[in-house]
Amino acid sequence: MADPNPIRPVDRADRTDRALGSRQLAAMLPDPSGTRPAYRHLARAISALILDGRIALHVRLPAERELATALHTSRATVTAVYDLLRESGYAHSRQGSGTWTALPDGRVPSGITRLLGPQDTAIDLARAAPGLPEQTLTDALAQIAPQLAEHAHTPGYHPYGLPELRAAIAERFTRRGLATLPEQILVTSGAQHALTLVLGLLCRPGDRIMVENPSYPNALDAMRRGRLRTVSVPVTDTGWDIEIVESTLRQVVPQLAYLIPDFHNPTGLLMPEHERVRVLSAAQRSGTWLVIDETLADLALDVPAPPPFASHAAPGGTGQVITIGSMSKTHWGGLRIGWLRAPARLVTELAGQRVATDMGGSVLDQLLALALLARAGDLLPPRLEQMRRQRAALTTALTEHAPQWTWQLPPGGLSLWVDLGEPIASALAERALDYGVRIEGGAYFATDPGLFEQRLRIPYTTPPDTLREAVHRMATALADGLSQTSTTRQPHWVA
């Protein structure tokens, strides 16, 4: 009998030319007529995009004439831009093959600097990730010490994940309403690791992938680095337009779709059950793999925690549904424990792929995760109550200091998706740095350039007093005036 859910092999020899289109680059750049000299303005913007990863390293930039046409500027201006990029180390030329992006000596990609965290005392609202209480960590470490000592006499490699942890995660899915075996679980180094493994196995350069707009920036970055073509479906203040989702699956037939239906990052929205059923049915008809990000599913503040997305599938309809999750949002990002649930044979293929990069996760971290998951019934309720208090403090501060801004109270998750009423988010984020607040504008959550400039994602993962002070500082920065010609800044870590 033929396999009803074949995994399409990826032809590693099938490679597209690593070139950046002129219209694609032009869409990411500021209007060259905005400042003088225009060539320096454009060169700074391109270098910032290279550092941020939105323009990949070692890709060919558009021909000068093509980019000049796309930017509605002169070829001489683009020539000067490329000359300056070469002089500063952000590009180099190959005889007869154009100009290619590069990383200057001494510069570090933003993907690394973001992980290092801020070097100053600014209030950090760029990362929606809570910390772990010290006593909780201390108690768990003491609990697992004897188990760790037992493992010290073994090689310590577990490409699928520690068997006990796989069983605990499978039992967690079963308890939530989706019968799961340990063989269907792969333990990963966070949800982002799970996603990149899936993209690497199931997709090849040029494949179409359906994503929400807005969406999680690090997931979008993984897709760009895989040279996938994203097809976006909108998530508005009223939620998902399921008819657009269905028509996209039917007409585009993407290889894969990445969705965050549970307290969506960044909007905080929760997809209704009947819409989940329709998405599952449409994806099954199109043969599209669904990757469901449930990282935030346990952070239900005003509603019951939703059951797994795949539990709404018709009998036998979960063969192409992959669920990813982690402990980063519910416990601590520093733990670096995530997982994916998928058909057992796909888990085996993914485990084989992960061996080429890390051979398996840390036994210490996995034992710690096992201990914390066993205490989830005691640890999660106070965490949720803490989030409710911090959310209330944030909304009160916004009402007091920025009454012109609007938002919808999310039923769960870790942040507000605030509407500023005008497209000033990037300028405000840049100005807020001068007032000691790190935050990212809504454009960093967009699938396409130029969108969500009127939005800010404001996490409520810091103490109430800190949130009140941060809002006061941002309101003061706005009242003192924003630069009309701010240059593209180097962004900070978004989680």
Short mmCIF file of C-alpha atoms in Angstrom, two decimals:
data_model
loop_
_atom_site.label_atom_id
_atom_site.label_comp_id
_atom_site.label_asym_id
_atom_site.label_seq_id
_atom_site.Cartn_x
_atom_site.Cartn_y
_atom_site.Cartn_z
CA MET A 1 0.00 0.00 0.00
CA ALA A 2 1.29 3.48 -0.84
CA ASP A 3 2.21 5.73 2.04
CA PRO A 4 -0.76 8.15 2.48
CA ASN A 5 1.51 10.91 3.79
CA PRO A 6 4.78 10.69 1.86
CA ILE A 7 7.62 12.93 2.93
CA ARG A 8 8.87 14.64 -0.17
CA PRO A 9 12.66 14.28 -0.39
CA VAL A 10 14.67 17.45 -0.67
CA ASP A 11 17.06 17.49 -3.58
CA ARG A 12 20.14 19.12 -2.08
CA ALA A 13 21.46 19.73 -5.59
CA ASP A 14 18.39 21.84 -6.37
CA ARG A 15 19.73 25.26 -5.50
CA THR A 16 18.49 28.65 -6.59
CA ASP A 17 20.87 31.46 -7.46
CA ARG A 18 21.62 33.37 -4.28
CA ALA A 19 20.64 36.76 -5.67
CA LEU A 20 18.53 39.53 -4.20
CA GLY A 21 15.86 41.04 -6.46
CA SER A 22 15.92 44.79 -7.08
CA ARG A 23 12.26 45.27 -6.12
CA GLN A 24 12.71 43.12 -3.04
CA LEU A 25 15.66 45.22 -1.86
CA ALA A 26 13.97 48.50 -2.78
CA ALA A 27 10.96 47.58 -0.64
CA MET A 28 13.23 47.28 2.42
CA LEU A 29 15.00 50.61 1.90
CA PRO A 30 14.00 54.17 2.83
CA ASP A 31 13.09 56.77 0.24
CA PRO A 32 16.44 58.02 -1.12
CA SER A 33 15.00 61.49 -1.50
CA GLY A 34 14.41 61.70 2.25
CA THR A 35 17.88 62.82 3.26
CA ARG A 36 21.10 64.07 1.71
CA PRO A 37 23.45 62.67 0.69
CA ALA A 38 21.14 59.88 -0.40
CA TYR A 39 23.90 57.35 -1.08
CA ARG A 40 25.12 57.43 2.54
CA HIS A 41 21.55 57.09 3.78
CA LEU A 42 20.98 54.02 1.58
CA ALA A 43 24.34 52.45 2.43
CA ARG A 44 23.60 52.74 6.16
CA ALA A 45 20.21 51.13 5.64
CA ILE A 46 21.63 48.21 3.64
CA SER A 47 24.42 47.62 6.17
CA ALA A 48 21.88 47.58 9.00
CA LEU A 49 19.75 45.05 7.08
CA ILE A 50 22.84 42.85 6.57
CA LEU A 51 23.71 42.97 10.27
CA ASP A 52 20.11 42.19 11.18
CA GLY A 53 19.97 39.19 8.87
CA ARG A 54 17.10 40.49 6.75
CA ILE A 55 19.61 40.54 3.92
CA ALA A 56 21.60 37.33 4.10
CA LEU A 57 25.37 37.13 3.86
CA HIS A 58 26.98 35.96 0.63
CA VAL A 59 24.06 36.90 -1.64
CA ARG A 60 24.39 38.91 -4.81
CA LEU A 61 23.00 42.44 -4.70
CA PRO A 62 20.92 43.69 -7.66
CA ALA A 63 22.68 45.18 -10.65
CA GLU A 64 23.19 48.93 -10.26
CA ARG A 65 20.87 49.87 -13.13
CA GLU A 66 18.07 47.60 -11.87
CA LEU A 67 18.22 48.93 -8.30
CA ALA A 68 18.36 52.53 -9.53
CA THR A 69 15.17 51.94 -11.50
CA ALA A 70 13.43 50.28 -8.53
CA LEU A 71 14.43 53.15 -6.22
CA HIS A 72 13.60 55.87 -8.77
CA THR A 73 17.06 57.32 -8.36
CA SER A 74 20.14 57.71 -10.54
CA ARG A 75 22.59 54.95 -11.34
CA ALA A 76 25.37 57.19 -10.03
CA THR A 77 23.70 57.17 -6.60
CA VAL A 78 23.56 53.37 -6.53
CA THR A 79 27.17 53.16 -7.73
CA ALA A 80 28.17 55.39 -4.80
CA VAL A 81 26.13 53.17 -2.43
CA TYR A 82 27.92 50.03 -3.56
CA ASP A 83 31.31 51.76 -3.43
CA LEU A 84 30.65 52.79 0.19
CA LEU A 85 29.47 49.27 1.10
CA ARG A 86 32.67 47.82 -0.34
CA GLU A 87 34.83 50.39 1.47
CA SER A 88 33.16 49.61 4.80
CA GLY A 89 33.35 45.84 4.31
CA TYR A 90 29.65 45.11 3.83
CA ALA A 91 30.13 44.03 0.21
CA HIS A 92 32.75 42.77 -2.19
CA SER A 93 32.82 42.34 -5.94
CA ARG A 94 33.58 39.25 -7.97
CA GLN A 95 34.98 39.75 -11.45
CA GLY A 96 32.12 39.34 -13.87
CA SER A 97 29.60 38.20 -11.25
CA GLY A 98 28.44 41.34 -9.46
CA THR A 99 28.48 42.64 -5.90
CA TRP A 100 27.95 40.31 -2.95
CA THR A 101 27.10 40.96 0.70
CA ALA A 102 29.73 40.43 3.39
CA LEU A 103 30.40 40.96 7.09
CA PRO A 104 33.12 43.49 7.98
CA ASP A 105 35.94 42.51 10.30
CA GLY A 106 35.05 43.29 13.89
CA ARG A 107 31.28 43.50 13.31
CA VAL A 108 28.95 40.94 14.87
CA PRO A 109 25.56 39.96 13.36
CA SER A 110 22.58 41.21 15.34
CA GLY A 111 21.42 37.63 15.80
CA ILE A 112 24.39 37.17 18.13
CA THR A 113 24.36 40.57 19.83
CA ARG A 114 20.65 40.19 20.57
CA LEU A 115 21.30 36.98 22.47
CA LEU A 116 24.01 38.67 24.53
CA GLY A 117 21.43 41.04 25.96
CA PRO A 118 21.66 44.79 26.58
CA GLN A 119 24.95 46.18 27.78
CA ASP A 120 23.34 49.04 29.68
CA THR A 121 20.65 49.54 32.29
CA ALA A 122 17.80 50.17 29.88
CA ILE A 123 14.39 48.67 30.58
CA ASP A 124 14.16 45.78 28.13
CA LEU A 125 10.73 45.40 26.52
CA ALA A 126 12.06 43.70 23.38
CA ARG A 127 11.93 40.22 24.92
CA ALA A 128 8.64 38.67 25.96
CA ALA A 129 10.19 36.02 28.17
CA PRO A 130 9.77 35.67 31.94
CA GLY A 131 12.47 34.62 34.39
CA LEU A 132 12.43 31.60 36.69
CA PRO A 133 12.18 32.08 40.47
CA GLU A 134 15.55 31.37 42.07
CA GLN A 135 14.19 29.01 44.72
CA THR A 136 12.32 26.98 42.11
CA LEU A 137 15.53 26.47 40.16
CA THR A 138 17.56 25.68 43.28
CA ASP A 139 15.05 23.10 44.50
CA ALA A 140 14.85 21.42 41.09
CA LEU A 141 18.63 21.21 40.77
CA ALA A 142 18.88 19.58 44.18
CA GLN A 143 16.15 17.10 43.22
CA ILE A 144 17.84 15.94 40.03
CA ALA A 145 21.39 15.70 41.37
CA PRO A 146 21.18 11.93 42.13
CA GLN A 147 19.66 11.22 38.69
CA LEU A 148 22.36 13.25 36.98
CA ALA A 149 25.02 11.26 38.81
CA GLU A 150 23.52 8.03 37.46
CA HIS A 151 23.67 9.37 33.89
CA ALA A 152 27.32 10.35 34.34
CA HIS A 153 28.27 6.72 33.78
CA THR A 154 26.61 6.67 30.32
CA PRO A 155 27.72 8.26 27.02
CA GLY A 156 24.95 10.83 27.46
CA TYR A 157 23.81 11.04 23.84
CA HIS A 158 20.05 11.07 23.29
CA PRO A 159 19.25 12.24 19.74
CA TYR A 160 15.52 11.70 20.30
CA GLY A 161 15.64 13.20 23.77
CA LEU A 162 15.82 11.64 27.21
CA PRO A 163 13.30 8.74 27.21
CA GLU A 164 11.72 9.86 30.50
CA LEU A 165 11.20 13.39 29.15
CA ARG A 166 9.73 12.15 25.87
CA ALA A 167 7.26 10.06 27.88
CA ALA A 168 6.34 13.02 30.10
CA ILE A 169 5.72 15.30 27.10
CA ALA A 170 3.66 12.59 25.37
CA GLU A 171 1.59 12.15 28.53
CA ARG A 172 1.09 15.92 28.65
CA PHE A 173 -0.37 15.89 25.12
CA THR A 174 -2.61 12.94 26.01
CA ARG A 175 -3.84 14.69 29.15
CA ARG A 176 -4.70 17.77 27.06
CA GLY A 177 -6.82 15.72 24.68
CA LEU A 178 -4.48 14.37 22.00
CA ALA A 179 -3.42 10.74 22.47
CA THR A 180 0.34 10.62 21.97
CA LEU A 181 3.11 8.02 22.24
CA PRO A 182 6.70 8.80 23.26
CA GLU A 183 7.77 7.71 19.76
CA GLN A 184 5.93 10.76 18.39
CA ILE A 185 8.03 13.19 20.45
CA LEU A 186 11.41 14.71 19.61
CA VAL A 187 13.04 16.83 22.33
CA THR A 188 14.81 19.88 20.88
CA SER A 189 16.80 22.88 22.04
CA GLY A 190 13.73 25.14 22.07
CA ALA A 191 10.84 25.62 19.67
CA GLN A 192 13.02 27.57 17.24
CA HIS A 193 15.30 24.55 16.91
CA ALA A 194 12.26 22.37 16.25
CA LEU A 195 11.08 24.72 13.51
CA THR A 196 14.45 24.89 11.77
CA LEU A 197 14.71 21.09 11.78
CA VAL A 198 11.28 20.83 10.16
CA LEU A 199 12.07 23.48 7.54
CA GLY A 200 15.35 21.76 6.73
CA LEU A 201 13.72 18.38 6.17
CA LEU A 202 10.42 19.25 4.51
CA CYS A 203 11.28 22.33 2.48
CA ARG A 204 13.77 23.28 -0.20
CA PRO A 205 14.75 26.75 -1.51
CA GLY A 206 11.91 28.37 -3.39
CA ASP A 207 9.11 26.41 -1.72
CA ARG A 208 6.05 28.38 -0.68
CA ILE A 209 5.21 28.54 3.01
CA MET A 210 2.05 30.11 4.41
CA VAL A 211 2.54 32.38 7.42
CA GLU A 212 0.42 34.76 9.43
CA ASN A 213 0.97 38.49 9.13
CA PRO A 214 2.15 39.62 11.67
CA SER A 215 4.12 36.67 13.02
CA TYR A 216 7.07 35.67 15.22
CA PRO A 217 10.21 37.41 13.82
CA ASN A 218 12.66 34.60 14.53
CA ALA A 219 10.45 32.10 12.69
CA LEU A 220 10.27 34.47 9.70
CA ASP A 221 14.04 34.84 9.79
CA ALA A 222 14.47 31.05 9.69
CA MET A 223 12.29 30.94 6.60
CA ARG A 224 14.24 33.71 4.90
CA ARG A 225 17.52 31.95 5.63
CA GLY A 226 16.05 28.79 4.10
CA ARG A 227 15.22 30.87 1.01
CA LEU A 228 11.55 29.98 1.25
CA ARG A 229 8.82 32.08 -0.35
CA THR A 230 6.37 33.24 2.31
CA VAL A 231 2.72 33.71 1.44
CA SER A 232 1.01 35.71 4.17
CA VAL A 233 -2.52 35.61 5.52
CA PRO A 234 -3.68 38.50 7.72
CA VAL A 235 -4.32 38.39 11.45
CA THR A 236 -6.32 41.50 12.30
CA ASP A 237 -7.89 42.82 15.48
CA THR A 238 -10.87 40.55 14.77
CA GLY A 239 -8.71 37.46 14.27
CA TRP A 240 -7.98 35.20 11.32
CA ASP A 241 -9.87 35.51 8.02
CA ILE A 242 -10.40 31.79 7.58
CA GLU A 243 -11.78 32.19 4.07
CA ILE A 244 -8.45 33.75 3.04
CA VAL A 245 -6.58 30.94 4.79
CA GLU A 246 -8.67 28.34 2.97
CA SER A 247 -8.31 30.02 -0.42
CA THR A 248 -4.54 30.38 0.09
CA LEU A 249 -4.20 26.70 0.88
CA ARG A 250 -6.38 25.80 -2.10
CA GLN A 251 -4.85 28.14 -4.70
CA VAL A 252 -1.21 28.44 -3.60
CA VAL A 253 -0.86 24.87 -2.27
CA PRO A 254 2.06 25.74 0.01
CA GLN A 255 4.45 23.01 1.07
CA LEU A 256 4.05 24.06 4.70
CA ALA A 257 2.03 26.46 6.85
CA TYR A 258 3.28 27.95 10.13
CA LEU A 259 0.56 29.11 12.55
CA ILE A 260 0.42 30.40 16.14
CA PRO A 261 -3.26 29.84 17.05
CA ASP A 262 -2.86 29.99 20.84
CA PHE A 263 -2.46 33.57 22.17
CA HIS A 264 -0.81 34.53 18.92
CA ASN A 265 2.54 36.32 19.03
CA PRO A 266 2.31 39.33 18.80
CA THR A 267 -1.48 39.95 18.81
CA GLY A 268 -2.45 37.67 21.71
CA LEU A 269 -5.49 36.34 19.81
CA LEU A 270 -6.92 32.85 20.29
CA MET A 271 -8.25 31.00 17.23
CA PRO A 272 -11.79 29.64 17.79
CA GLU A 273 -12.30 25.89 17.66
CA HIS A 274 -14.53 25.90 14.56
CA GLU A 275 -11.86 27.81 12.64
CA ARG A 276 -9.23 25.25 13.65
CA VAL A 277 -11.39 22.50 12.17
CA ARG A 278 -11.64 24.40 8.88
CA VAL A 279 -7.88 25.00 8.71
CA LEU A 280 -7.16 21.33 9.36
CA SER A 281 -9.61 20.25 6.67
CA ALA A 282 -8.25 22.74 4.11
CA ALA A 283 -4.64 21.72 4.79
CA GLN A 284 -5.49 18.05 4.43
CA ARG A 285 -7.11 18.72 1.05
CA SER A 286 -4.10 20.67 -0.22
CA GLY A 287 -1.54 18.23 1.20
CA THR A 288 0.12 21.03 3.17
CA TRP A 289 2.12 20.27 6.29
CA LEU A 290 0.83 22.28 9.26
CA VAL A 291 3.39 23.45 11.82
CA ILE A 292 1.47 24.61 14.88
CA ASP A 293 3.42 26.67 17.40
CA GLU A 294 1.93 26.04 20.87
CA THR A 295 4.69 27.77 22.82
CA LEU A 296 2.15 30.08 24.49
CA ALA A 297 -0.74 27.62 24.84
CA ASP A 298 -0.42 27.22 28.63
CA LEU A 299 -0.49 30.98 29.26
CA ALA A 300 -4.28 31.25 29.43
CA LEU A 301 -5.19 34.24 31.60
CA ASP A 302 -8.94 34.74 31.04
CA VAL A 303 -10.05 31.51 29.35
CA PRO A 304 -9.40 27.79 29.80
CA ALA A 305 -6.16 26.57 28.25
CA PRO A 306 -6.96 25.34 24.72
CA PRO A 307 -6.57 21.68 23.78
CA PRO A 308 -3.93 20.79 21.17
CA PHE A 309 -4.75 22.08 17.68
CA ALA A 310 -4.36 18.61 16.18
CA SER A 311 -7.02 17.22 18.53
CA HIS A 312 -9.66 18.89 16.33
CA ALA A 313 -8.68 16.85 13.28
CA ALA A 314 -10.96 14.19 11.86
CA PRO A 315 -9.91 10.59 12.60
CA GLY A 316 -6.66 9.89 10.77
CA GLY A 317 -6.26 13.58 9.92
CA THR A 318 -3.15 14.36 11.97
CA GLY A 319 -0.64 12.72 9.63
CA GLN A 320 0.67 16.06 8.36
CA VAL A 321 0.36 18.12 11.54
CA ILE A 322 3.52 18.97 13.47
CA THR A 323 3.13 20.60 16.88
CA ILE A 324 6.04 22.49 18.41
CA GLY A 325 6.35 23.85 21.92
CA SER A 326 8.87 24.81 24.57
CA MET A 327 9.38 25.80 28.19
CA SER A 328 10.77 29.24 27.32
CA LYS A 329 7.55 31.18 27.90
CA THR A 330 6.05 29.16 30.73
CA HIS A 331 9.27 28.55 32.68
CA TRP A 332 12.56 30.03 31.49
CA GLY A 333 14.21 30.70 28.14
CA GLY A 334 17.61 29.79 29.57
CA LEU A 335 16.50 26.20 29.94
CA ARG A 336 16.53 25.70 26.13
CA ILE A 337 14.12 22.80 26.14
CA GLY A 338 11.55 22.43 23.41
CA TRP A 339 9.84 19.62 21.54
CA LEU A 340 7.84 18.63 18.53
CA ARG A 341 5.05 16.11 18.11
CA ALA A 342 4.79 14.44 14.71
CA PRO A 343 4.27 11.03 13.09
CA ALA A 344 6.83 8.58 14.48
CA ARG A 345 8.60 8.01 11.17
CA LEU A 346 8.99 11.78 10.68
CA VAL A 347 10.42 12.05 14.20
CA THR A 348 13.00 9.44 13.20
CA GLU A 349 14.00 11.41 10.11
CA LEU A 350 14.21 14.65 12.07
CA ALA A 351 16.37 12.97 14.73
CA GLY A 352 18.70 11.83 11.98
CA GLN A 353 18.92 15.38 10.71
CA ARG A 354 19.60 16.89 14.14
CA VAL A 355 22.57 14.56 14.71
CA ALA A 356 24.46 16.52 12.06
CA THR A 357 24.30 19.63 14.26
CA ASP A 358 24.11 18.76 17.96
CA MET A 359 23.70 14.94 18.39
CA GLY A 360 21.26 15.52 21.24
CA GLY A 361 20.43 17.93 24.02
CA SER A 362 22.02 18.40 27.44
CA VAL A 363 21.08 15.64 29.89
CA LEU A 364 21.22 18.17 32.74
CA ASP A 365 18.71 20.50 31.07
CA GLN A 366 16.40 17.62 30.21
CA LEU A 367 16.39 16.27 33.75
CA LEU A 368 15.68 19.77 35.01
CA ALA A 369 12.84 20.12 32.51
CA LEU A 370 11.42 16.79 33.64
CA ALA A 371 11.41 17.93 37.26
CA LEU A 372 9.76 21.24 36.41
CA LEU A 373 7.08 19.65 34.22
CA ALA A 374 6.23 17.28 37.07
CA ARG A 375 5.52 20.34 39.23
CA ALA A 376 3.61 22.28 36.54
CA GLY A 377 0.36 22.04 38.50
CA ASP A 378 1.99 23.94 41.38
CA LEU A 379 4.24 26.28 39.39
CA LEU A 380 1.95 27.49 36.60
CA PRO A 381 -0.99 29.01 38.58
CA PRO A 382 1.18 31.58 40.43
CA ARG A 383 2.94 32.39 37.14
CA LEU A 384 -0.42 33.10 35.51
CA GLU A 385 -1.53 35.26 38.42
CA GLN A 386 1.71 37.21 38.17
CA MET A 387 1.08 37.81 34.46
CA ARG A 388 -2.43 39.07 35.20
CA ARG A 389 -1.09 41.59 37.72
CA GLN A 390 1.58 42.79 35.34
CA ARG A 391 -0.89 43.03 32.46
CA ALA A 392 -3.18 45.14 34.65
CA ALA A 393 -0.28 47.42 35.61
CA LEU A 394 0.64 47.89 31.95
CA THR A 395 -2.90 48.72 30.82
CA THR A 396 -3.35 51.15 33.72
CA ALA A 397 -0.09 52.91 32.86
CA LEU A 398 -1.04 53.14 29.18
CA THR A 399 -4.44 54.60 30.05
CA GLU A 400 -2.77 57.20 32.25
CA HIS A 401 0.24 58.19 30.15
CA ALA A 402 -0.81 57.38 26.57
CA PRO A 403 -4.61 57.59 26.41
CA GLN A 404 -4.50 58.07 22.63
CA TRP A 405 -3.12 54.56 22.14
CA THR A 406 -5.53 51.63 21.84
CA TRP A 407 -5.34 47.87 22.30
CA GLN A 408 -7.43 44.78 22.81
CA LEU A 409 -6.94 42.89 26.05
CA PRO A 410 -5.57 39.48 25.04
CA PRO A 411 -7.09 36.42 26.76
CA GLY A 412 -3.59 35.02 27.28
CA GLY A 413 0.02 35.25 26.23
CA LEU A 414 2.66 37.73 27.31
CA SER A 415 2.13 41.01 25.47
CA LEU A 416 -0.17 43.75 24.20
CA TRP A 417 -0.34 44.64 20.49
CA VAL A 418 -0.77 48.40 20.84
CA ASP A 419 -2.08 50.69 18.09
CA LEU A 420 -0.32 54.08 18.24
CA GLY A 421 -2.78 55.69 15.86
CA GLU A 422 -0.07 56.84 13.43
CA PRO A 423 2.96 55.22 11.73
CA ILE A 424 5.60 56.25 14.25
CA ALA A 425 6.58 52.96 15.86
CA SER A 426 10.15 52.76 14.51
CA ALA A 427 10.84 56.41 15.26
CA LEU A 428 9.42 56.03 18.76
CA ALA A 429 11.45 52.87 19.42
CA GLU A 430 14.60 54.69 18.34
CA ARG A 431 13.79 57.73 20.45
CA ALA A 432 12.87 55.56 23.46
CA LEU A 433 16.45 54.28 23.58
CA ASP A 434 17.52 57.77 24.62
CA TYR A 435 15.07 57.51 27.52
CA GLY A 436 16.28 54.07 28.65
CA VAL A 437 13.66 51.78 27.06
CA ARG A 438 14.39 49.04 24.53
CA ILE A 439 11.41 48.05 22.43
CA GLU A 440 10.76 47.03 18.84
CA GLY A 441 8.24 48.54 16.46
CA GLY A 442 5.58 46.44 14.81
CA ALA A 443 7.48 46.30 11.51
CA TYR A 444 9.73 43.58 12.94
CA PHE A 445 6.73 41.28 13.14
CA ALA A 446 5.66 41.88 9.54
CA THR A 447 6.14 39.42 6.71
CA ASP A 448 6.64 42.29 4.26
CA PRO A 449 8.44 45.64 4.62
CA GLY A 450 6.55 48.77 5.56
CA LEU A 451 3.74 47.17 7.56
CA PHE A 452 2.62 47.67 11.18
CA GLU A 453 4.48 50.96 11.63
CA GLN A 454 1.56 52.05 13.81
CA ARG A 455 2.03 49.13 16.22
CA LEU A 456 4.17 48.29 19.24
CA ARG A 457 4.37 44.93 20.97
CA ILE A 458 4.65 45.67 24.68
CA PRO A 459 5.34 42.61 26.86
CA TYR A 460 4.09 42.44 30.44
CA THR A 461 6.88 40.13 31.62
CA THR A 462 8.58 42.64 33.95
CA PRO A 463 7.44 43.83 37.42
CA PRO A 464 4.56 46.34 37.62
CA ASP A 465 6.76 49.25 38.75
CA THR A 466 9.12 48.64 35.84
CA LEU A 467 6.24 48.57 33.37
CA ARG A 468 4.83 51.83 34.73
CA GLU A 469 8.22 53.50 34.46
CA ALA A 470 8.72 52.20 30.92
CA VAL A 471 5.38 53.57 29.74
CA HIS A 472 6.10 56.92 31.42
CA ARG A 473 9.46 57.13 29.62
CA MET A 474 7.95 56.26 26.23
CA ALA A 475 5.20 58.83 26.68
CA THR A 476 7.83 61.43 27.61
CA ALA A 477 9.87 60.53 24.53
CA LEU A 478 6.81 60.97 22.35
CA ALA A 479 5.89 64.29 23.96
CA ASP A 480 9.43 65.61 23.46
CA GLY A 481 9.18 64.97 19.72
CA LEU A 482 10.36 62.34 17.28
CA SER A 483 12.96 62.72 14.56
CA GLN A 484 11.43 63.01 11.12
CA THR A 485 14.54 61.63 9.41
CA SER A 486 15.68 58.89 11.75
CA THR A 487 18.06 56.44 10.15
CA THR A 488 17.57 52.71 10.19
CA ARG A 489 18.77 51.52 13.58
CA GLN A 490 20.27 48.23 14.54
CA PRO A 491 17.49 46.23 16.21
CA HIS A 492 17.75 44.31 19.45
CA TRP A 493 16.79 40.81 20.44
CA VAL A 494 13.13 39.94 19.94
CA ALA A 495 11.73 36.89 21.74
#
